[in-house]
Structure formats: structure tokens, C-alpha cells
Amino acid sequence: MKKILAVLILFAVTNLQCFSIENLQKISLAEALALAQTNNLDLKADRLNEDIAKNNIKVSNRLKNPNIDIFYNLGKAGYGNPQQIGATQTIELGKRGSRKQLAKSNLALTEENIKFAEFNVRMGIRKAYLELVSTKSVLGELENQKELLETLVKTAEKLVKKGSVPEIDLLQAEIALNQIETQLNTAKANLKREQYEFNKALNVNTGEIIYDTEDSELPLDSSFIKLLTPEPKSKLPEFDEIAEDVLDKRFDVKIAKNQIDIAIKNLSAVSRQRIPDLEISGGYGYQTKSYSEDGIFKSGAYAGASLVNIPLLYSYKPEIKTAKIQIEQAKLKYDSVKNKAQNDLKGAYGKFLISKENLNYYDNKLLNKSKEIMLATQKSYAEGKSDLTSLIVMEQSYRAIYLGYIYALTDYYSCWIDFLKEVNSEILELDTENI
């Protein structure tokens, strides 16, 4: 079963690598954000909602169409009675204005939703870009480790020939090299997956082009400016200061507030349905000689007015009650969104602080020291002063620490993006003094 699985993995990796290099287009994070801003398919669809909302304002301001009326009396009923041709126009009283205000509130909500969608797309691209760079960095480090192990195998071969070390050292070195080959295959498969995730986040219709990150971003390191992230030693403002400044500016909070406004405007529009409409009519009236009592053609005009839709039998009480409940519901949702937003912000804030602390710990205490020990052990083994097991253990330890450093960096960048998502801002100024 293991052999079959290994063959399938190798087959998948081989096929994933079959993409033509010409189809790859490398772009920076800034270029990716600009590309999606214009060409992202979801955003294009969402932006059409603004045109729909604007058209709905025109619909809400509509006038009633007139009726053309003809009254023609036939036979004996026509004697002494006029024939009439005219029009009837229904005029809404106090309704169009409330409908228009409701439509304008819906437009404001639509515009806020579009801004929120654009923000989420940009954050998704930043996250996908980061994950792709991180996966490439892991692959690059594994390839570096493979080169080291290949060198180790050659060194072991020389020492075995000299009789300085037993043959088991060569076997150990070869086993370690084979182990890292399997990790490399997994890393290559992960790379293709993250590449597709990045293109999925971009969501642009570009035919056969596959977008990729720039090689200048590799390996993932402290290129914080390029990835729009603050230095790990930057001082983060206190939580209360951040919450006070950004909570009411969050898109979801503003959207929930717009929903209250819409519910209030809807109540006004529904309540005004009880206002009767005015119906006016007028036209031309005449009697022909044959139907006139004195045999003379007579003509003139008529006019009339009436109140229609008088709320006597039905006064719209259920609709008004529902509209009032919707206001209460919108207010509860607003309070709920603010409450959840504050908790989400606290969680993202705390997680970012921990990721910052972990990254600084790697920078200050782990990475450099483990590399020094690994290099010293390599030299010691080459000089015949230490055994191979110690060297392999140290190289595996260093690889684990370095990969841990990449993961810590990835987590730091990722937590920053998550924090910005909760702040609902793409840039947050931080103090540069050390903590």
C-alpha cells in the first residue's frame, strides 16, 4: 500500500510540474492587489449591484401611468346622454418621497457592501500571496538541506574509503537523504496547491496564465515592508486605544447601522400606504345629432376627482407591525455585530502579540545558535572528531528550527493580516520604538 501511495504522489507531482514556464507570470503583492481591484470577477459582479440600486431609486420615484377612458352609450341609452373620451390619472399622496428615501438607504448599504467585498478580496490575496511565498520558502530550505545531505553522503563515502568511519555511517547518511526526498515531494505538491489558491484569490479571467509570486520575495524572511507588515519589534498600541478608534469604522458595524436606517425608512414607506390616493379624470364629451333631443350636435368637457384606496377595510396594520419588528431586529443585530466585533478584535490582537513574541524568540535565541552548532558539528565530523549520528541529529534539529522559523514568520504575517481584517483597515501605523 505504501509503495502504491508513493507512486501516486510522484505521479501527481510530475504532472503538476508539467505546466509550461511560459504560462507563469510573476507579480509582486502590489501588482496582485491592483490586478484584482480591476479584474476580479466577484468584484465585477458585486459592483453591478450599485447600478441596480441606482435604478431602484428611479423606480421608487415613478409616477402612476394614466388610464384612457371611453364611455359610449348605445341604443336608447344614448338619447340625451353624452359620449365621453378622456383620461384618468392616479396621484399618490405622500408615498413617493418615502419610497425614494428607502431606495437611497439601500444604495448606501450596497456601496458599503461593495467596499467590504473589495476589502475582503484584498485581504484574501495578501493571505494567499503569503502562503505561496511561505510554501516556496519551505521547499527552498528542504532543497538546501538536500544539498547538505548530498555533501554529507560524499563526505561519508570518502571517510569510509579511508577507513576512518564504519560503513554504517554511509548507510545512515543515505537514509537521511532519502527521507528528505519524500518531504521534498510533499512540499512540491503543497506548492502547486498554494499556487492555485493564489490564483483563486485573484479570480481573474486570464485564460492559460498562471500567476506566481516574485522570486525576490524568497526566502520568506524579514522583508516586512514588501509584505506590508510592521517590524516584529514595533510597539503595538494598547487594545482599548485601537478598539475606540476602529470599532465604529468596521464595515460590518457600518452595514448593521445601515440596516437600522433601512428598517426605519421601510416603516415610513409602509405607514404611508394608509394615505388615500387622489384620482382625477377629465376629457371631452359630446352628443351627436341623432342622439340629441333637439337634433343639434353638442360638445363640451368633463372633469372629476375622487379619493381611492381609502384604508377602511384594510389599514395595513400587519405590514406596519412587521416593519416595527424589523427595526427592533436590526437594532439587536447591530448590538450583536458590535459585541462580536469587539471579541474578534481582542482575539486577533492577542494572537498577533503571541506570534510577535514567538518570532522575536526565534530571531534572538534559536536560529543563529542552532546554525553555529550545526556548522561546528559538520566540521568536527569532517575532521573525524565526532560521529555521524551526532551530525545527522544536529542537521535535523537545525532544519526543524529553521522550518519552525519560517512557520513562525508565516504565522506572524498571517496574524497581522487577520488583525487588519478585524480592524477593517489595510494600514495601521505603529510606533517604531522597541518593546
Coordinates of C-alpha atoms in Angstrom, one line a residue:
M1 CA 0.0 0.0 0.0
K2 CA 2.8 2.4 0.9
K3 CA 4.5 1.7 -2.5
I4 CA 1.3 2.5 -4.4
L5 CA 0.8 5.7 -2.4
A6 CA 4.4 6.7 -3.1
V7 CA 3.9 6.1 -6.9
L8 CA 0.7 8.1 -6.9
I9 CA 2.4 11.0 -5.1
L10 CA 5.3 11.0 -7.5
F11 CA 2.8 10.8 -10.5
A12 CA 0.8 13.8 -9.1
V13 CA 4.0 15.9 -8.5
T14 CA 5.3 15.0 -12.0
N15 CA 2.0 16.1 -13.6
L16 CA 1.8 19.2 -11.6
Q17 CA 5.2 20.2 -12.8
C18 CA 4.2 19.9 -16.5
F19 CA 2.9 23.4 -16.7
S20 CA 4.8 25.4 -19.3
I21 CA 7.0 28.1 -17.9
E22 CA 5.6 30.5 -20.5
N23 CA 2.2 30.3 -18.7
L24 CA 3.7 31.5 -15.4
Q25 CA 3.6 35.3 -14.8
K26 CA 5.4 36.5 -11.7
I27 CA 3.9 39.5 -9.9
S28 CA 4.5 41.4 -6.7
L29 CA 2.0 41.8 -4.0
A30 CA 1.2 45.3 -5.0
E31 CA 0.7 44.2 -8.6
A32 CA -1.6 41.4 -7.5
L33 CA -3.8 43.8 -5.5
A34 CA -4.0 46.2 -8.4
L35 CA -4.9 43.4 -10.8
A36 CA -7.7 42.1 -8.6
Q37 CA -9.1 45.5 -8.0
T38 CA -9.8 45.9 -11.7
N39 CA -10.3 42.3 -12.9
N40 CA -11.6 40.2 -10.0
L41 CA -14.8 38.5 -11.3
D42 CA -16.6 38.6 -8.0
L43 CA -16.0 42.3 -7.6
K44 CA -17.2 43.0 -11.1
A45 CA -20.4 41.2 -10.3
D46 CA -20.8 42.9 -6.9
R47 CA -20.3 46.4 -8.4
L48 CA -23.2 45.8 -10.7
N49 CA -25.4 45.9 -7.6
E50 CA -24.6 49.6 -7.4
D51 CA -26.2 50.2 -10.8
I52 CA -29.2 48.1 -9.8
A53 CA -29.6 50.2 -6.6
K54 CA -29.4 53.4 -8.5
N55 CA -32.0 52.2 -10.9
N56 CA -34.2 51.3 -8.0
I57 CA -34.1 54.9 -6.9
K58 CA -35.6 55.8 -10.2
V59 CA -38.2 53.0 -9.9
S60 CA -39.2 54.3 -6.4
N61 CA -39.8 57.8 -7.8
R62 CA -42.1 56.5 -10.5
L63 CA -45.4 58.2 -11.4
K64 CA -48.6 56.2 -11.9
N65 CA -49.5 55.7 -15.6
P66 CA -52.7 57.3 -16.8
N67 CA -55.8 55.4 -18.0
I68 CA -57.6 56.2 -21.2
D69 CA -61.4 56.2 -20.7
I70 CA -64.1 55.9 -23.3
F71 CA -67.8 55.9 -22.4
Y72 CA -70.2 55.3 -25.3
N73 CA -73.9 54.7 -24.8
L74 CA -75.6 52.6 -27.4
G75 CA -79.2 52.3 -28.4
K76 CA -81.9 54.1 -26.4
A77 CA -79.4 54.6 -23.6
G78 CA -77.6 57.1 -25.9
Y79 CA -80.6 59.6 -26.2
G80 CA -79.9 62.7 -24.1
N81 CA -76.6 61.3 -22.7
P82 CA -73.2 62.4 -23.8
Q83 CA -70.4 60.2 -25.2
Q84 CA -67.1 60.7 -23.4
I85 CA -63.4 60.3 -24.3
G86 CA -60.9 61.2 -21.6
A87 CA -58.2 60.1 -19.2
T88 CA -57.9 59.2 -15.5
Q89 CA -54.7 59.9 -13.5
T90 CA -54.0 58.5 -10.0
I91 CA -51.8 60.7 -7.9
E92 CA -50.0 59.2 -4.9
L93 CA -50.1 61.4 -1.9
G94 CA -47.0 61.3 0.5
K95 CA -45.7 58.0 -0.8
R96 CA -43.1 58.6 -3.5
G97 CA -40.8 60.6 -1.2
S98 CA -40.6 57.8 1.5
R99 CA -40.0 55.2 -1.2
K100 CA -37.2 57.2 -2.7
Q101 CA -35.6 57.7 0.8
L102 CA -35.8 53.9 1.3
A103 CA -34.1 53.3 -2.1
K104 CA -31.4 55.8 -1.2
S105 CA -30.7 54.0 2.0
N106 CA -30.4 50.7 0.1
L107 CA -27.9 52.3 -2.3
A108 CA -25.8 53.4 0.7
L109 CA -25.9 49.8 2.0
T110 CA -25.0 48.5 -1.4
E111 CA -22.0 50.8 -1.6
E112 CA -20.8 49.7 1.9
N113 CA -21.2 46.1 0.9
I114 CA -19.1 46.7 -2.2
K115 CA -16.3 48.3 -0.2
F116 CA -16.4 45.4 2.3
A117 CA -16.2 42.9 -0.6
E118 CA -13.2 44.8 -2.1
F119 CA -11.5 44.8 1.3
N120 CA -12.1 41.1 1.8
V121 CA -10.7 40.3 -1.7
R122 CA -7.6 42.3 -1.0
M123 CA -7.1 40.6 2.4
G124 CA -7.6 37.2 0.8
I125 CA -5.0 38.0 -1.8
R126 CA -2.5 39.1 0.8
K127 CA -3.1 35.8 2.7
A128 CA -2.8 33.6 -0.4
Y129 CA 0.4 35.5 -1.5
L130 CA 1.9 35.0 1.9
E131 CA 1.0 31.3 1.9
L132 CA 2.6 30.8 -1.5
V133 CA 5.8 32.6 -0.5
S134 CA 5.9 30.6 2.7
T135 CA 5.5 27.3 0.8
K136 CA 8.2 28.2 -1.6
S137 CA 10.5 29.1 1.3
V138 CA 9.9 25.7 2.9
L139 CA 10.6 24.0 -0.4
G140 CA 13.8 26.1 -0.8
E141 CA 15.0 25.2 2.6
L142 CA 14.4 21.5 2.0
E143 CA 16.3 21.7 -1.2
N144 CA 19.2 23.4 0.7
Q145 CA 19.1 20.6 3.2
K146 CA 19.1 18.0 0.4
E147 CA 22.3 19.6 -0.9
L148 CA 23.9 19.4 2.6
L149 CA 22.9 15.8 2.9
E150 CA 24.3 15.0 -0.6
T151 CA 27.5 16.6 0.6
L152 CA 27.4 14.5 3.7
V153 CA 26.9 11.3 1.7
K154 CA 30.0 12.2 -0.3
T155 CA 32.0 13.0 2.9
A156 CA 30.9 9.7 4.4
E157 CA 32.0 7.8 1.3
K158 CA 35.5 9.4 1.5
L159 CA 35.8 8.6 5.2
V160 CA 34.6 5.0 4.7
K161 CA 37.2 4.5 1.9
K162 CA 39.9 5.9 4.2
G163 CA 38.7 3.6 7.0
S164 CA 38.1 6.5 9.3
V165 CA 34.4 5.6 9.9
P166 CA 32.4 2.4 9.6
E167 CA 30.2 1.7 6.6
I168 CA 27.1 2.2 8.7
D169 CA 27.8 5.9 8.6
L170 CA 27.3 5.9 4.8
L171 CA 24.0 4.0 5.2
Q172 CA 22.8 6.5 7.8
A173 CA 23.6 9.4 5.5
E174 CA 21.8 7.8 2.6
I175 CA 18.7 7.1 4.7
A176 CA 18.6 10.7 5.8
L177 CA 18.9 11.8 2.2
N178 CA 16.0 9.5 1.1
Q179 CA 13.9 10.8 4.0
I180 CA 14.2 14.4 2.8
E181 CA 13.3 13.3 -0.8
T182 CA 9.8 12.4 0.5
Q183 CA 9.5 15.7 2.3
L184 CA 10.5 17.5 -0.9
N185 CA 7.8 15.7 -2.9
T186 CA 5.2 16.8 -0.4
A187 CA 6.5 20.3 -0.5
K188 CA 6.2 20.4 -4.3
A189 CA 2.6 19.2 -4.1
N190 CA 1.9 21.9 -1.5
L191 CA 3.4 24.5 -3.7
K192 CA 1.1 23.7 -6.6
R193 CA -1.9 23.7 -4.2
E194 CA -1.0 27.2 -2.9
Q195 CA -0.4 28.4 -6.4
Y196 CA -3.9 27.5 -7.3
E197 CA -5.2 29.1 -4.1
F198 CA -3.4 32.3 -5.0
N199 CA -5.0 32.3 -8.5
K200 CA -8.3 31.5 -6.9
A201 CA -8.0 34.5 -4.7
L202 CA -7.1 36.7 -7.7
N203 CA -10.1 35.3 -9.6
V204 CA -9.3 36.9 -12.9
N205 CA -10.2 35.6 -16.3
T206 CA -6.7 35.4 -18.0
G207 CA -7.0 32.2 -20.0
E208 CA -4.0 29.9 -19.5
I209 CA -1.9 32.4 -17.5
I210 CA -0.9 31.2 -14.0
Y211 CA 0.2 34.0 -11.6
D212 CA 3.0 33.4 -9.3
T213 CA 4.9 35.4 -6.6
E214 CA 8.1 37.2 -7.5
D215 CA 11.4 35.3 -6.8
S216 CA 12.7 38.4 -5.0
E217 CA 10.3 37.6 -2.1
L218 CA 12.2 34.4 -1.4
P219 CA 13.1 33.1 1.0
L220 CA 10.4 34.3 3.4
D221 CA 12.3 36.5 5.8
S222 CA 12.1 39.9 7.4
S223 CA 11.1 41.6 4.2
F224 CA 8.2 43.2 6.2
I225 CA 7.9 46.3 4.1
K226 CA 7.4 44.3 0.9
L227 CA 4.6 42.3 2.5
L228 CA 3.1 45.4 4.1
T229 CA 3.7 44.2 7.6
P230 CA 5.3 46.1 10.6
E231 CA 8.7 45.1 12.1
P232 CA 8.3 42.5 14.9
K233 CA 9.9 44.9 17.3
S234 CA 7.4 47.7 16.6
K235 CA 5.2 48.6 19.5
L236 CA 1.5 47.9 19.1
P237 CA -0.9 50.4 20.6
E238 CA -3.0 49.3 23.6
F239 CA -6.1 47.4 22.8
D240 CA -8.5 50.0 24.2
E241 CA -6.9 52.7 22.1
I242 CA -7.3 50.6 18.9
A243 CA -10.9 49.5 19.8
E244 CA -12.0 53.0 20.5
D245 CA -10.6 54.3 17.2
V246 CA -11.7 51.5 14.8
L247 CA -14.8 49.7 16.2
D248 CA -17.4 52.0 14.7
K249 CA -15.4 52.2 11.4
R250 CA -15.7 48.4 10.7
F251 CA -17.6 47.6 7.6
D252 CA -19.8 45.1 9.3
V253 CA -20.7 47.6 12.0
K254 CA -21.5 50.3 9.5
I255 CA -23.5 47.8 7.4
A256 CA -25.5 46.8 10.5
K257 CA -26.1 50.5 11.2
N258 CA -27.3 51.0 7.6
Q259 CA -29.8 48.1 8.2
I260 CA -31.4 50.1 11.0
D261 CA -31.7 53.1 8.8
I262 CA -33.3 50.9 6.1
A263 CA -35.8 49.4 8.6
I264 CA -36.8 52.9 9.8
K265 CA -37.2 54.1 6.2
N266 CA -39.2 51.0 5.4
L267 CA -41.6 51.7 8.3
S268 CA -42.2 55.2 7.0
A269 CA -42.9 53.8 3.5
V270 CA -45.3 51.1 4.8
S271 CA -47.1 53.6 7.1
R272 CA -47.8 55.9 4.2
Q273 CA -49.6 53.2 2.4
R274 CA -52.6 54.3 4.5
I275 CA -52.8 57.7 2.8
P276 CA -55.5 57.6 0.2
D277 CA -54.6 58.4 -3.4
L278 CA -56.2 61.2 -5.4
E279 CA -57.7 60.2 -8.7
I280 CA -58.5 62.9 -11.2
S281 CA -60.3 62.5 -14.5
G282 CA -61.2 64.7 -17.4
G283 CA -61.9 64.6 -21.1
Y284 CA -64.2 65.5 -24.0
G285 CA -67.9 64.9 -24.0
Y286 CA -70.4 65.3 -26.9
Q287 CA -73.9 64.4 -28.3
T288 CA -74.4 63.6 -31.9
K289 CA -77.5 65.0 -33.8
S290 CA -79.1 61.5 -33.8
Y291 CA -78.9 61.2 -30.0
S292 CA -79.6 64.9 -29.2
E293 CA -83.1 65.7 -28.0
D294 CA -83.2 68.9 -30.2
G295 CA -81.3 67.5 -33.1
I296 CA -78.3 69.7 -32.6
F297 CA -74.7 68.5 -32.2
K298 CA -73.4 69.4 -28.7
S299 CA -69.9 69.2 -27.3
G300 CA -68.1 70.1 -24.0
A301 CA -65.8 68.7 -21.4
Y302 CA -66.0 66.9 -18.1
A303 CA -63.8 66.8 -15.0
G304 CA -63.9 64.8 -11.8
A305 CA -61.9 63.9 -8.7
S306 CA -62.1 61.1 -6.1
L307 CA -60.1 59.6 -3.3
V308 CA -59.1 56.0 -3.8
N309 CA -57.5 53.3 -1.7
I310 CA -59.2 54.6 1.5
P311 CA -58.0 52.4 4.4
L312 CA -61.4 51.5 5.7
L313 CA -61.5 47.8 5.1
Y314 CA -57.8 47.2 5.3
S315 CA -55.4 49.6 7.2
Y316 CA -52.0 47.9 6.6
K317 CA -51.7 47.1 10.3
P318 CA -49.9 43.7 9.8
E319 CA -47.3 45.4 7.5
I320 CA -46.7 48.2 9.9
K321 CA -46.3 45.8 12.8
T322 CA -43.8 43.8 10.8
A323 CA -41.9 46.9 9.9
K324 CA -41.7 47.9 13.6
I325 CA -40.4 44.4 14.5
Q326 CA -37.8 44.7 11.7
I327 CA -36.5 47.9 13.4
E328 CA -36.1 46.1 16.7
Q329 CA -34.5 43.2 14.9
A330 CA -32.0 45.5 13.1
K331 CA -31.0 47.2 16.4
L332 CA -30.4 43.8 18.1
K333 CA -28.3 42.7 15.1
Y334 CA -26.3 45.9 15.4
D335 CA -25.6 45.3 19.0
S336 CA -24.7 41.7 18.2
V337 CA -22.3 42.7 15.4
K338 CA -20.5 45.3 17.7
N339 CA -20.3 42.7 20.5
K340 CA -18.8 40.0 18.2
A341 CA -16.5 42.6 16.6
Q342 CA -15.0 43.5 19.9
N343 CA -14.4 39.9 20.8
D344 CA -13.0 39.1 17.4
L345 CA -10.7 42.1 17.7
K346 CA -9.5 41.0 21.1
G347 CA -8.8 37.5 19.8
A348 CA -6.8 38.8 16.7
Y349 CA -4.9 41.3 18.9
G350 CA -3.9 38.7 21.4
K351 CA -2.9 36.1 18.7
F352 CA -0.8 38.7 16.9
L353 CA 1.1 39.6 20.1
I354 CA 1.9 35.9 20.7
S355 CA 3.1 35.4 17.1
K356 CA 5.3 38.5 17.5
E357 CA 6.8 37.2 20.7
N358 CA 7.4 33.8 19.1
L359 CA 9.1 35.3 16.1
N360 CA 11.4 37.5 18.3
Y361 CA 12.3 34.4 20.3
Y362 CA 13.4 32.6 17.1
D363 CA 15.4 35.7 16.0
N364 CA 17.1 36.2 19.3
K365 CA 17.7 32.8 20.7
L366 CA 17.2 29.9 18.4
L367 CA 18.1 30.4 14.8
N368 CA 21.7 31.6 15.0
K369 CA 22.8 29.4 17.8
S370 CA 21.5 26.2 16.2
K371 CA 23.2 27.1 12.9
E372 CA 26.5 27.7 14.7
I373 CA 26.3 24.3 16.4
M374 CA 25.3 22.5 13.2
L375 CA 28.2 24.0 11.3
A376 CA 30.6 23.2 14.1
T377 CA 29.4 19.6 14.1
Q378 CA 29.8 19.3 10.3
K379 CA 33.4 20.5 10.6
S380 CA 34.1 18.1 13.5
Y381 CA 32.8 15.1 11.6
A382 CA 34.8 16.0 8.5
E383 CA 37.9 16.1 10.8
G384 CA 36.9 12.7 12.3
K385 CA 36.3 14.2 15.7
S386 CA 32.6 13.3 16.0
D387 CA 30.3 10.6 14.9
L388 CA 27.8 10.8 12.1
T389 CA 24.8 10.2 14.3
S390 CA 25.5 13.5 16.2
L391 CA 25.9 15.3 12.9
I392 CA 22.6 14.0 11.5
V393 CA 20.8 14.8 14.7
M394 CA 22.2 18.3 14.6
E395 CA 21.2 18.8 11.0
Q396 CA 17.7 17.5 11.6
S397 CA 17.5 19.8 14.6
Y398 CA 18.6 22.8 12.7
R399 CA 16.2 22.0 9.8
A400 CA 13.3 21.7 12.3
I401 CA 14.3 25.0 13.9
Y402 CA 14.7 26.8 10.5
L403 CA 11.4 25.5 9.3
G404 CA 9.9 26.4 12.6
Y405 CA 11.3 29.9 12.0
I406 CA 9.6 30.0 8.5
Y407 CA 6.3 28.9 10.1
A408 CA 6.7 31.5 12.8
L409 CA 7.3 34.1 10.2
T410 CA 4.3 32.9 8.2
D411 CA 2.2 32.9 11.4
Y412 CA 3.3 36.5 12.2
Y413 CA 2.4 37.7 8.7
S414 CA -0.8 35.8 8.8
C415 CA -1.8 37.0 12.2
W416 CA -1.1 40.6 11.1
I417 CA -3.4 40.1 8.1
D418 CA -6.1 38.6 10.4
F419 CA -5.7 41.6 12.8
L420 CA -6.1 44.1 9.9
K421 CA -9.2 42.2 8.8
E422 CA -10.7 42.7 12.3
V423 CA -9.6 46.4 12.3
N424 CA -11.0 46.7 8.8
S425 CA -8.1 48.7 7.7
E426 CA -5.2 47.8 5.3
I427 CA -2.7 50.0 7.1
L428 CA -2.2 50.6 10.8
E429 CA 0.5 52.9 11.9
L430 CA 2.7 51.5 14.7
D431 CA 5.4 53.1 16.9
T432 CA 8.9 52.1 15.9
E433 CA 10.4 52.0 19.4
N434 CA 11.5 48.6 20.7
I435 CA 9.4 46.7 23.1

